[in-house]
Amino acid sequence: MAYIEWSAEYSVGIKSIDDQHKKLFAIINSLHEAMKAGKSKDVLGKIIKELSDYAVFHFSNEENLMHNLLYTGYGSHKAEHDKFIVKVVEYEKKFSASSTVIAIDMLQFLKDWLFKHVNGTDKKYSPFLISKGIK
Ligand code: FEO
């Protein structure tokens, strides 16, 4: 069983964004798998980098949509993204400076944050973006 499973309950009703969320879930699962398999720190580091790069891409995508369409919740939503990136960068630094143990802590953070953010903050923009024709 996957570490985190995407299901319809996490859908924001916009396929392009759901696909990006699925990809984030998939990268977190591959980090979990790599850890379980005892992969090297080098391999884990590459997955963590992939995750942080993809999160930046995904957040930019959401932020551009919200900003360009004048969504009123843009500022507070972006602030959540920014906090997340700060935290992930911290984890990346700790990970490269110490042991892989930090990755376990990181996985839990990623899982909790993503579930909460997608199901709460992201879902708030759904009716607005859908009404603007975003698919
Ligand atoms: Fe899908 Fe706001 O991140």
CSV table of C-alpha atoms in Angstrom, one decimal, residues 41 91-103:
chain,number,residue,atom,x,y,z
A,41,LYS,CA,21.5,9.2,0.9
A,91,TYR,CA,14.7,19.9,5.8
A,92,GLU,CA,17.0,19.7,2.7
A,93,LYS,CA,19.7,21.5,4.6
A,94,LYS,CA,19.3,19.2,7.7
A,95,PHE,CA,19.2,16.2,5.5
A,96,SER,CA,22.5,17.0,3.7
A,97,ALA,CA,24.2,17.9,7.0
A,98,SER,CA,23.1,14.9,9.0
A,99,SER,CA,21.7,11.4,8.7
A,100,THR,CA,18.8,10.1,6.7
A,101,VAL,CA,16.8,9.9,9.9
A,102,ILE,CA,15.6,13.4,9.1
A,103,ALA,CA,13.8,12.0,6.1
